[in-house]
mmCIF file of C-alpha atoms and ligand atoms in Angstrom:
data_model
loop_
_atom_site.group_PDB
_atom_site.id
_atom_site.type_symbol
_atom_site.label_atom_id
_atom_site.label_comp_id
_atom_site.label_asym_id
_atom_site.label_seq_id
_atom_site.Cartn_x
_atom_site.Cartn_y
_atom_site.Cartn_z
ATOM 1 C CA UNK A 3 30.193 108.022 153.277
ATOM 2 C CA UNK A 4 29.421 104.603 151.893
ATOM 3 C CA UNK A 5 29.999 100.907 152.455
ATOM 4 C CA UNK A 6 30.079 97.498 150.839
ATOM 5 C CA UNK A 7 29.163 94.231 152.572
ATOM 6 C CA UNK A 8 31.824 91.513 152.744
ATOM 7 C CA UNK A 9 29.443 88.832 151.515
ATOM 8 C CA UNK A 10 31.346 87.668 148.458
ATOM 9 C CA UNK A 11 33.323 88.804 145.467
ATOM 10 C CA UNK A 12 32.921 92.378 144.225
ATOM 11 C CA UNK A 13 31.525 92.755 140.728
ATOM 12 C CA UNK A 14 31.042 95.356 138.022
ATOM 13 C CA UNK A 15 27.847 96.573 139.739
ATOM 14 C CA UNK A 16 29.778 97.377 142.896
ATOM 15 C CA UNK A 17 32.483 99.015 140.801
ATOM 16 C CA UNK A 18 30.301 101.258 138.647
ATOM 17 C CA UNK A 19 27.549 101.829 141.225
ATOM 18 C CA UNK A 20 29.843 102.562 144.128
ATOM 19 C CA UNK A 21 33.628 102.247 143.878
ATOM 20 C CA UNK A 22 34.137 104.437 140.827
ATOM 21 C CA UNK A 23 32.415 107.279 142.647
ATOM 22 C CA UNK A 24 34.445 106.675 145.821
ATOM 23 C CA UNK A 25 37.652 107.055 143.857
ATOM 24 C CA UNK A 26 36.529 110.269 142.202
ATOM 25 C CA UNK A 27 35.257 111.733 145.480
ATOM 26 C CA UNK A 28 38.437 111.128 147.451
ATOM 27 C CA UNK A 29 40.216 114.177 146.043
ATOM 28 C CA UNK A 30 37.341 116.598 146.572
ATOM 29 C CA UNK A 31 35.621 115.499 149.781
ATOM 30 C CA UNK A 32 36.292 114.316 153.300
ATOM 31 C CA UNK A 33 35.406 110.639 152.805
ATOM 32 C CA UNK A 34 34.491 107.659 154.984
ATOM 33 C CA UNK A 35 34.290 104.271 153.288
ATOM 34 C CA UNK A 36 33.758 101.072 155.189
ATOM 35 C CA UNK A 37 33.446 97.335 154.892
ATOM 36 C CA UNK A 38 29.943 96.693 156.253
ATOM 37 C CA UNK A 39 30.780 93.531 158.211
ATOM 38 C CA UNK A 40 27.942 93.960 160.761
ATOM 39 C CA UNK A 41 25.390 94.224 157.979
ATOM 40 C CA UNK A 42 26.636 90.961 156.512
ATOM 41 C CA UNK A 43 25.615 89.104 159.706
ATOM 42 C CA UNK A 44 21.943 89.665 158.825
ATOM 43 C CA UNK A 45 22.277 87.287 155.877
ATOM 44 C CA UNK A 46 25.567 85.442 156.528
ATOM 45 C CA UNK A 47 25.571 84.335 160.203
ATOM 46 C CA UNK A 48 28.319 81.777 159.508
ATOM 47 C CA UNK A 49 31.550 83.761 159.968
ATOM 48 C CA UNK A 50 34.093 81.184 158.754
ATOM 49 C CA UNK A 51 34.783 83.204 155.604
ATOM 50 C CA UNK A 52 34.309 86.641 157.147
ATOM 51 C CA UNK A 53 37.961 87.605 157.671
ATOM 52 C CA UNK A 54 38.907 86.507 154.145
ATOM 53 C CA UNK A 55 35.934 88.405 152.718
ATOM 54 C CA UNK A 56 36.760 91.583 154.668
ATOM 55 C CA UNK A 57 40.327 91.412 153.356
ATOM 56 C CA UNK A 58 39.048 90.816 149.842
ATOM 57 C CA UNK A 59 36.741 93.857 149.909
ATOM 58 C CA UNK A 60 39.508 96.064 151.329
ATOM 59 C CA UNK A 61 41.972 94.840 148.690
ATOM 60 C CA UNK A 62 39.500 95.345 145.865
ATOM 61 C CA UNK A 63 38.667 98.848 147.120
ATOM 62 C CA UNK A 64 42.339 99.797 147.130
ATOM 63 C CA UNK A 65 43.062 98.049 143.811
ATOM 64 C CA UNK A 66 40.223 100.074 142.255
ATOM 65 C CA UNK A 67 42.073 103.262 143.181
ATOM 66 C CA UNK A 68 40.977 104.142 146.704
ATOM 67 C CA UNK A 69 43.868 105.615 148.708
ATOM 68 C CA UNK A 70 43.724 104.789 152.457
ATOM 69 C CA UNK A 71 45.867 107.856 153.151
ATOM 70 C CA UNK A 72 43.277 110.162 151.573
ATOM 71 C CA UNK A 73 40.089 108.612 152.993
ATOM 72 C CA UNK A 74 39.044 106.817 156.166
ATOM 73 C CA UNK A 75 38.833 103.193 154.968
ATOM 74 C CA UNK A 76 37.636 101.101 157.890
ATOM 75 C CA UNK A 77 35.607 98.159 159.162
ATOM 76 C CA UNK A 78 32.140 98.899 160.490
ATOM 77 C CA UNK A 79 32.615 96.685 163.592
ATOM 78 C CA UNK A 80 35.686 98.668 164.666
ATOM 79 C CA UNK A 81 33.541 101.742 165.304
ATOM 80 C CA UNK A 82 31.500 100.863 168.387
ATOM 81 C CA UNK A 83 29.676 104.206 168.328
ATOM 82 C CA UNK A 84 27.771 102.927 165.290
ATOM 83 C CA UNK A 85 25.906 100.370 167.376
ATOM 84 C CA UNK A 86 25.046 102.945 170.025
ATOM 85 C CA UNK A 87 23.550 105.301 167.446
ATOM 86 C CA UNK A 88 21.742 102.339 165.860
ATOM 87 C CA UNK A 89 20.090 101.699 169.217
ATOM 88 C CA UNK A 90 18.835 105.281 169.570
ATOM 89 C CA UNK A 91 17.565 105.329 165.977
ATOM 90 C CA UNK A 92 15.777 102.024 166.537
ATOM 91 C CA UNK A 93 13.568 103.799 169.068
ATOM 92 C CA UNK A 94 12.425 106.092 166.251
ATOM 93 C CA UNK A 95 11.941 103.507 163.508
ATOM 94 C CA UNK A 96 8.539 101.927 163.175
ATOM 95 C CA UNK A 97 7.812 98.302 162.466
ATOM 96 C CA UNK A 98 5.354 99.157 159.696
ATOM 97 C CA UNK A 99 7.751 101.312 157.674
ATOM 98 C CA UNK A 100 10.575 98.791 158.063
ATOM 99 C CA UNK A 101 8.391 95.902 156.931
ATOM 100 C CA UNK A 102 7.504 97.811 153.768
ATOM 101 C CA UNK A 103 11.133 98.116 152.626
ATOM 102 C CA UNK A 104 11.716 96.318 149.314
ATOM 103 C CA UNK A 105 15.057 94.814 150.367
ATOM 104 C CA UNK A 106 13.501 93.457 153.572
ATOM 105 C CA UNK A 107 10.691 91.816 151.636
ATOM 106 C CA UNK A 108 13.178 90.339 149.129
ATOM 107 C CA UNK A 109 15.469 88.998 151.795
ATOM 108 C CA UNK A 110 12.646 87.622 153.915
ATOM 109 C CA UNK A 111 11.576 85.706 150.814
ATOM 110 C CA UNK A 112 15.105 84.481 150.154
ATOM 111 C CA UNK A 113 15.738 83.282 153.724
ATOM 112 C CA UNK A 114 12.340 82.427 155.258
ATOM 113 C CA UNK A 115 13.994 80.522 158.130
ATOM 114 C CA UNK A 116 16.053 83.496 159.243
ATOM 115 C CA UNK A 117 13.872 86.620 159.170
ATOM 116 C CA UNK A 118 15.828 88.155 162.057
ATOM 117 C CA UNK A 119 15.299 91.570 163.642
ATOM 118 C CA UNK A 120 18.634 92.722 162.189
ATOM 119 C CA UNK A 121 17.263 92.139 158.727
ATOM 120 C CA UNK A 122 14.216 94.232 159.548
ATOM 121 C CA UNK A 123 16.310 97.066 161.004
ATOM 122 C CA UNK A 124 18.990 96.913 158.282
ATOM 123 C CA UNK A 125 18.104 100.436 157.028
ATOM 124 C CA UNK A 126 18.391 101.770 160.591
ATOM 125 C CA UNK A 127 21.950 100.465 160.930
ATOM 126 C CA UNK A 128 22.724 101.920 157.518
ATOM 127 C CA UNK A 129 21.323 105.295 158.571
ATOM 128 C CA UNK A 130 23.504 105.136 161.718
ATOM 129 C CA UNK A 131 26.622 104.462 159.595
ATOM 130 C CA UNK A 132 25.895 107.468 157.434
ATOM 131 C CA UNK A 133 24.776 110.112 159.902
ATOM 132 C CA UNK A 134 27.453 109.113 162.431
ATOM 133 C CA UNK A 135 29.824 111.137 160.256
ATOM 134 C CA UNK A 136 27.173 113.730 159.437
ATOM 135 C CA UNK A 137 27.607 112.672 155.833
ATOM 136 C CA UNK A 138 25.693 114.581 153.173
ATOM 137 C CA UNK A 139 26.639 112.603 150.052
ATOM 138 C CA UNK A 140 26.345 108.835 149.823
ATOM 139 C CA UNK A 141 27.730 107.252 146.640
ATOM 140 C CA UNK A 142 25.580 104.173 145.998
ATOM 141 C CA UNK A 143 23.905 102.277 143.179
ATOM 142 C CA UNK A 144 20.273 102.693 142.272
ATOM 143 C CA UNK A 145 19.237 99.711 144.423
ATOM 144 C CA UNK A 146 19.970 101.824 147.520
ATOM 145 C CA UNK A 147 17.640 104.737 146.740
ATOM 146 C CA UNK A 148 14.928 103.621 149.163
ATOM 147 C CA UNK A 149 17.420 103.084 152.013
ATOM 148 C CA UNK A 150 18.720 106.605 151.537
ATOM 149 C CA UNK A 151 15.240 107.976 151.754
ATOM 150 C CA UNK A 152 14.851 106.147 155.057
ATOM 151 C CA UNK A 153 18.173 107.514 156.321
ATOM 152 C CA UNK A 154 16.833 111.009 155.619
ATOM 153 C CA UNK A 155 13.619 110.174 157.468
ATOM 154 C CA UNK A 156 15.499 108.942 160.555
ATOM 155 C CA UNK A 157 17.878 111.922 160.559
ATOM 156 C CA UNK A 158 14.936 114.340 160.311
ATOM 157 C CA UNK A 159 12.987 112.493 162.979
ATOM 158 C CA UNK A 160 15.937 112.696 165.347
ATOM 159 C CA UNK A 161 16.362 116.423 164.644
ATOM 160 C CA UNK A 162 12.679 117.038 165.146
ATOM 161 C CA UNK A 163 12.570 115.180 168.445
ATOM 162 C CA UNK A 164 15.907 116.175 170.004
ATOM 163 C CA UNK A 165 17.211 119.233 168.146
ATOM 164 C CA UNK A 166 19.151 119.814 164.993
ATOM 165 C CA UNK A 167 22.163 117.486 164.934
ATOM 166 C CA UNK A 168 22.188 115.788 161.529
ATOM 167 C CA UNK A 169 22.281 117.065 157.930
ATOM 168 C CA UNK A 170 20.163 115.228 155.332
ATOM 169 C CA UNK A 171 22.113 112.577 153.410
ATOM 170 C CA UNK A 172 21.559 112.270 149.645
ATOM 171 C CA UNK A 173 22.372 109.396 147.285
ATOM 172 C CA UNK A 174 25.154 110.533 144.992
ATOM 173 C CA UNK A 175 26.573 109.676 141.590
ATOM 174 C CA UNK A 176 28.946 111.749 139.457
ATOM 175 C CA UNK A 177 26.740 111.211 136.422
ATOM 176 C CA UNK A 178 23.219 112.572 136.453
ATOM 177 C CA UNK A 179 21.527 109.332 137.524
ATOM 178 C CA UNK A 180 22.241 106.498 139.917
ATOM 179 C CA UNK A 181 23.639 103.422 138.188
ATOM 180 C CA UNK A 182 22.197 99.939 137.889
ATOM 181 C CA UNK A 183 24.509 97.432 136.224
ATOM 182 C CA UNK A 184 22.306 94.714 134.691
ATOM 183 C CA UNK A 185 23.140 91.015 134.848
ATOM 184 C CA UNK A 186 24.289 89.324 131.638
ATOM 185 C CA UNK A 187 21.168 87.170 131.386
ATOM 186 C CA UNK A 188 19.012 90.281 131.163
ATOM 187 C CA UNK A 189 17.166 89.356 134.390
ATOM 188 C CA UNK A 190 17.790 91.801 137.238
ATOM 189 C CA UNK A 191 21.104 93.288 138.361
ATOM 190 C CA UNK A 192 24.603 91.933 138.839
ATOM 191 C CA UNK A 193 24.869 90.761 142.409
ATOM 192 C CA UNK A 194 27.298 89.071 144.805
ATOM 193 C CA UNK A 195 25.081 86.113 145.529
ATOM 194 C CA UNK A 196 22.582 85.534 142.728
ATOM 195 C CA UNK A 197 23.201 84.727 139.081
ATOM 196 C CA UNK A 198 26.925 84.025 139.460
ATOM 197 C CA UNK A 199 27.263 83.140 135.788
ATOM 198 C CA UNK A 200 25.538 86.354 134.740
ATOM 199 C CA UNK A 201 27.713 88.559 136.962
ATOM 200 C CA UNK A 202 31.268 89.642 136.145
ATOM 201 C CA UNK A 203 33.465 89.727 139.242
ATOM 202 C CA UNK A 204 36.593 91.837 139.634
ATOM 203 C CA UNK A 205 38.356 88.536 140.439
ATOM 204 C CA UNK A 206 37.272 86.684 137.261
ATOM 205 C CA UNK A 207 40.166 85.562 135.072
ATOM 206 C CA UNK A 208 40.321 86.466 131.386
ATOM 207 C CA UNK A 209 38.887 83.186 130.110
ATOM 208 C CA UNK A 210 35.967 83.250 132.528
ATOM 209 C CA UNK A 211 35.114 86.837 131.539
ATOM 210 C CA UNK A 212 35.112 85.819 127.857
ATOM 211 C CA UNK A 213 32.937 82.778 128.561
ATOM 212 C CA UNK A 214 30.392 84.763 130.565
ATOM 213 C CA UNK A 215 30.110 87.565 128.027
ATOM 214 C CA UNK A 216 29.783 85.174 125.078
ATOM 215 C CA UNK A 217 26.851 83.460 126.834
ATOM 216 C CA UNK A 218 24.885 86.710 127.186
ATOM 217 C CA UNK A 219 21.463 86.465 125.618
ATOM 218 C CA UNK A 220 21.026 87.881 122.072
ATOM 219 C CA UNK A 221 18.829 87.097 119.059
ATOM 220 C CA UNK A 222 19.198 87.114 115.286
ATOM 221 C CA UNK A 223 19.164 90.940 115.142
ATOM 222 C CA UNK A 224 16.671 93.551 113.912
ATOM 223 C CA UNK A 225 15.103 93.175 110.496
ATOM 224 C CA UNK A 226 13.918 96.796 110.091
ATOM 225 C CA UNK A 227 16.071 99.933 110.453
ATOM 226 C CA UNK A 228 15.867 101.807 113.785
ATOM 227 C CA UNK A 229 13.902 99.091 115.597
ATOM 228 C CA UNK A 230 13.694 99.707 119.366
ATOM 229 C CA UNK A 231 16.064 97.373 121.222
ATOM 230 C CA UNK A 232 14.760 94.558 123.416
ATOM 231 C CA UNK A 233 15.860 94.804 127.090
ATOM 232 C CA UNK A 234 18.591 92.165 126.884
ATOM 233 C CA UNK A 235 20.198 93.975 123.921
ATOM 234 C CA UNK A 236 19.924 97.349 125.677
ATOM 235 C CA UNK A 237 21.778 95.690 128.566
ATOM 236 C CA UNK A 238 24.661 94.636 126.332
ATOM 237 C CA UNK A 239 24.955 98.155 124.942
ATOM 238 C CA UNK A 240 24.753 99.439 128.523
ATOM 239 C CA UNK A 241 27.656 97.221 129.576
ATOM 240 C CA UNK A 242 29.629 98.432 126.570
ATOM 241 C CA UNK A 243 29.058 102.025 127.708
ATOM 242 C CA UNK A 244 30.920 101.151 130.905
ATOM 243 C CA UNK A 245 34.114 99.712 129.431
ATOM 244 C CA UNK A 246 34.373 100.405 125.688
ATOM 245 C CA UNK A 247 35.594 103.412 123.688
ATOM 246 C CA UNK A 248 32.916 105.811 122.315
ATOM 247 C CA UNK A 249 33.804 105.145 118.657
ATOM 248 C CA UNK A 250 33.436 101.394 119.199
ATOM 249 C CA UNK A 251 30.000 101.869 120.752
ATOM 250 C CA UNK A 252 28.982 104.228 117.948
ATOM 251 C CA UNK A 253 29.944 101.633 115.320
ATOM 252 C CA UNK A 254 27.771 98.938 116.929
ATOM 253 C CA UNK A 255 24.886 101.398 117.388
ATOM 254 C CA UNK A 256 25.037 102.208 113.663
ATOM 255 C CA UNK A 257 25.294 98.524 112.762
ATOM 256 C CA UNK A 258 22.193 97.897 114.867
ATOM 257 C CA UNK A 259 20.217 100.723 113.276
ATOM 258 C CA UNK A 260 21.196 99.538 109.787
ATOM 259 C CA UNK A 261 20.308 95.894 110.599
ATOM 260 C CA UNK A 262 23.859 94.635 109.992
ATOM 261 C CA UNK A 263 24.851 94.001 113.579
ATOM 262 C CA UNK A 264 26.706 90.759 114.372
ATOM 263 C CA UNK A 265 26.180 90.073 118.036
ATOM 264 C CA UNK A 266 29.007 87.504 118.095
ATOM 265 C CA UNK A 267 31.468 90.256 117.103
ATOM 266 C CA UNK A 268 29.905 92.712 119.520
ATOM 267 C CA UNK A 269 30.247 90.291 122.432
ATOM 268 C CA UNK A 270 33.858 89.485 121.476
ATOM 269 C CA UNK A 271 34.646 93.190 121.542
ATOM 270 C CA UNK A 272 32.832 93.649 124.859
ATOM 271 C CA UNK A 273 34.682 90.676 126.372
ATOM 272 C CA UNK A 274 38.086 92.058 125.329
ATOM 273 C CA UNK A 275 37.239 95.515 126.685
ATOM 274 C CA UNK A 276 36.144 93.963 129.988
ATOM 275 C CA UNK A 277 39.339 91.908 130.187
ATOM 276 C CA UNK A 278 41.406 95.053 129.577
ATOM 277 C CA UNK A 279 39.474 96.859 132.296
ATOM 278 C CA UNK A 280 39.471 94.129 134.954
ATOM 279 C CA UNK A 281 42.893 92.464 134.615
ATOM 280 C CA UNK A 282 44.961 95.231 136.275
ATOM 281 C CA UNK A 283 42.454 95.517 139.150
ATOM 282 C CA UNK A 284 42.485 91.750 139.726
ATOM 283 C CA UNK A 285 46.298 91.553 139.714
ATOM 284 C CA UNK A 286 46.703 94.474 142.102
ATOM 285 C CA UNK A 287 43.989 93.145 144.450
ATOM 286 C CA UNK A 288 45.764 89.762 144.605
ATOM 287 C CA UNK A 289 49.012 91.434 145.608
ATOM 288 C CA UNK A 290 47.337 93.524 148.305
ATOM 289 C CA UNK A 291 45.359 90.583 149.686
ATOM 290 C CA UNK A 292 48.570 88.661 150.266
ATOM 291 C CA UNK A 293 50.024 91.477 152.377
ATOM 292 C CA UNK A 294 48.364 90.917 155.764
ATOM 293 C CA UNK A 295 50.582 93.429 157.575
ATOM 294 C CA UNK A 296 49.595 96.199 155.166
ATOM 295 C CA UNK A 297 45.881 95.407 155.467
ATOM 296 C CA UNK A 298 46.125 95.464 159.273
ATOM 297 C CA UNK A 299 47.746 98.891 159.059
ATOM 298 C CA UNK A 300 45.017 100.131 156.712
ATOM 299 C CA UNK A 301 42.271 98.939 159.094
ATOM 300 C CA UNK A 302 43.935 100.503 162.144
ATOM 301 C CA UNK A 303 44.515 103.806 160.407
ATOM 302 C CA UNK A 304 40.940 103.845 159.058
ATOM 303 C CA UNK A 305 39.427 103.026 162.458
ATOM 304 C CA UNK A 306 41.377 105.831 164.060
ATOM 305 C CA UNK A 307 40.118 108.423 161.570
ATOM 306 C CA UNK A 308 36.518 107.188 161.688
ATOM 307 C CA UNK A 309 36.539 107.023 165.516
ATOM 308 C CA UNK A 310 37.432 110.665 165.815
ATOM 309 C CA UNK A 311 34.423 111.759 163.845
ATOM 310 C CA UNK A 312 32.184 109.152 165.545
ATOM 311 C CA UNK A 313 33.152 110.247 169.054
ATOM 312 C CA UNK A 314 32.478 113.895 168.289
ATOM 313 C CA UNK A 315 29.015 113.166 166.857
ATOM 314 C CA UNK A 316 28.028 110.856 169.707
ATOM 315 C CA UNK A 317 28.945 113.411 172.372
ATOM 316 C CA UNK A 318 26.491 115.759 170.642
ATOM 317 C CA UNK A 319 23.861 113.021 170.277
ATOM 318 C CA UNK A 320 23.913 112.039 173.959
ATOM 319 C CA UNK A 321 23.672 115.681 174.961
ATOM 320 C CA UNK A 322 20.761 116.270 172.567
ATOM 321 C CA UNK A 323 18.847 113.225 173.805
ATOM 322 C CA UNK A 324 19.387 114.250 177.418
ATOM 323 C CA UNK A 325 21.668 111.416 178.467
ATOM 324 C CA UNK A 326 23.905 113.814 180.382
ATOM 325 C CA UNK A 327 23.206 113.549 184.099
ATOM 326 C CA UNK A 328 26.401 115.022 185.544
HETATM 327 P P1 AMP B 407 26.290 95.465 148.291
HETATM 328 O O1 AMP B 407 26.986 94.560 147.309
HETATM 329 O O2 AMP B 407 24.820 95.213 148.353
HETATM 330 O O3 AMP B 407 26.972 95.524 149.607
HETATM 331 O O4 AMP B 407 26.364 96.920 147.649
HETATM 332 C C1 AMP B 407 27.523 97.710 147.670
HETATM 333 C C2 AMP B 407 27.347 98.889 146.740
HETATM 334 O O5 AMP B 407 27.322 98.440 145.375
HETATM 335 C C3 AMP B 407 26.048 99.666 146.954
HETATM 336 O O6 AMP B 407 26.335 101.051 146.798
HETATM 337 C C4 AMP B 407 25.156 99.190 145.838
HETATM 338 O O7 AMP B 407 24.217 100.184 145.452
HETATM 339 C C5 AMP B 407 26.156 98.951 144.714
HETATM 340 N N1 AMP B 407 25.661 97.918 143.776
HETATM 341 C C6 AMP B 407 25.487 96.595 144.032
HETATM 342 N N2 AMP B 407 25.032 95.952 142.924
HETATM 343 C C7 AMP B 407 24.896 96.904 141.942
HETATM 344 C C8 AMP B 407 24.487 96.877 140.552
HETATM 345 N N3 AMP B 407 24.164 95.742 139.923
HETATM 346 N N4 AMP B 407 24.474 98.061 139.875
HETATM 347 C C9 AMP B 407 24.850 99.226 140.474
HETATM 348 N N5 AMP B 407 25.258 99.309 141.757
HETATM 349 C C10 AMP B 407 25.294 98.174 142.498
#
C-alpha cells in the first residue's frame, strides 16, 4: 500500500522512490495505491486545482506502468472508512510524539499561518491508510522512513490496547536501501513544491529537461586521480545511475578517476538519457489525462476494490474496540 499527494506535478523522486516499486510489485502482491487527496488539504486548502491534480497523478501512475486492473488504484477520499480509523488512531497518538516529527516541523516552518491539526496528525492519517488494508509492505522514498516507524507504533499500540488486529507495516524498496533522488542544485531532494528548476518533472518537455540538467552545479573537475567526489558531483552520478546505461556510467567514472572528465559532456549525456526515459511517460500521461471517462472508470473500480478490504478491516476494528452494542 502506498500513496502520492495530488499537490503538483510528479517528478523523478516520486518515480524512483515510489512508482517504480509500485509497478514491480503489482505482479507479485495484492496492491493498494491511492491518490492522497485528503493529505493534500493539510498544505493546499485551496481546492481549485484539486480535480486536475488528482487526474494528473492518476494519469502519471498509469503512464508509468501501473495497471488499474491488477491493483486497486483509488482516491483516498472515496474510502470513508479511512477517516473513521483515523479518528480511533488519533485517540492513541500523543501530541508530544507528533510535534517531534521532522515533516511536521518542516511544514510548520514553511506555513506558519496554517499550522493546522491535520498537519500535526498527518502521520496518523497515513497510518490509517496503510493499516486499513492490513498492509505489510509500503513502497516509499527515504523521506518517509520516520512516518513508517510511526505507523508501526500506532498499529502496535492498537493491538496492545484492543487485541491483535494489525500486522506491522515496513517501508519497502526492491533495491537494498530506500531511495532519495537529489535535486539538481545539490541542495536537498527533488520535490513537487520547492526548487522547481532543480527538479525534473515527468511532464517536462525535452528542451526543459536539457536546460535543467545543463544548469546542474559542477566545477572544473578533479586535479588528482581518485579524488573523493563533492556532494553535487555525487548527485549527478547518482542521477545517471537512474537513467543511463552501465557502460556509459563506467566511462564517466573512469574519466573522473583519471582527471579527464568533461562535465559538459556528462550533463549532455545525462540530459539525453533523461529525455529518452521521460518522453514516452509524458506522452502517454497526456493521452490518459484527456480521457475523462476512462479516469472516472478507473476511480470507480479502484474505490470498489479498496472498499471491500476497508469494510472487512473496520468490522474487526469496531468489534475489537468494543463498539458493538447489539
Ligand atoms: P509526496 O510527493 O510527498 O506525496 O511523495 C510521494 C512518494 O514519493 C513518497 O513515497 C515519497 O517518499 C516519494 N518521494 C518524494 N520525493 C522523493 C525524492 N526526492 N526521492 C525519493 N523519493 C521521493
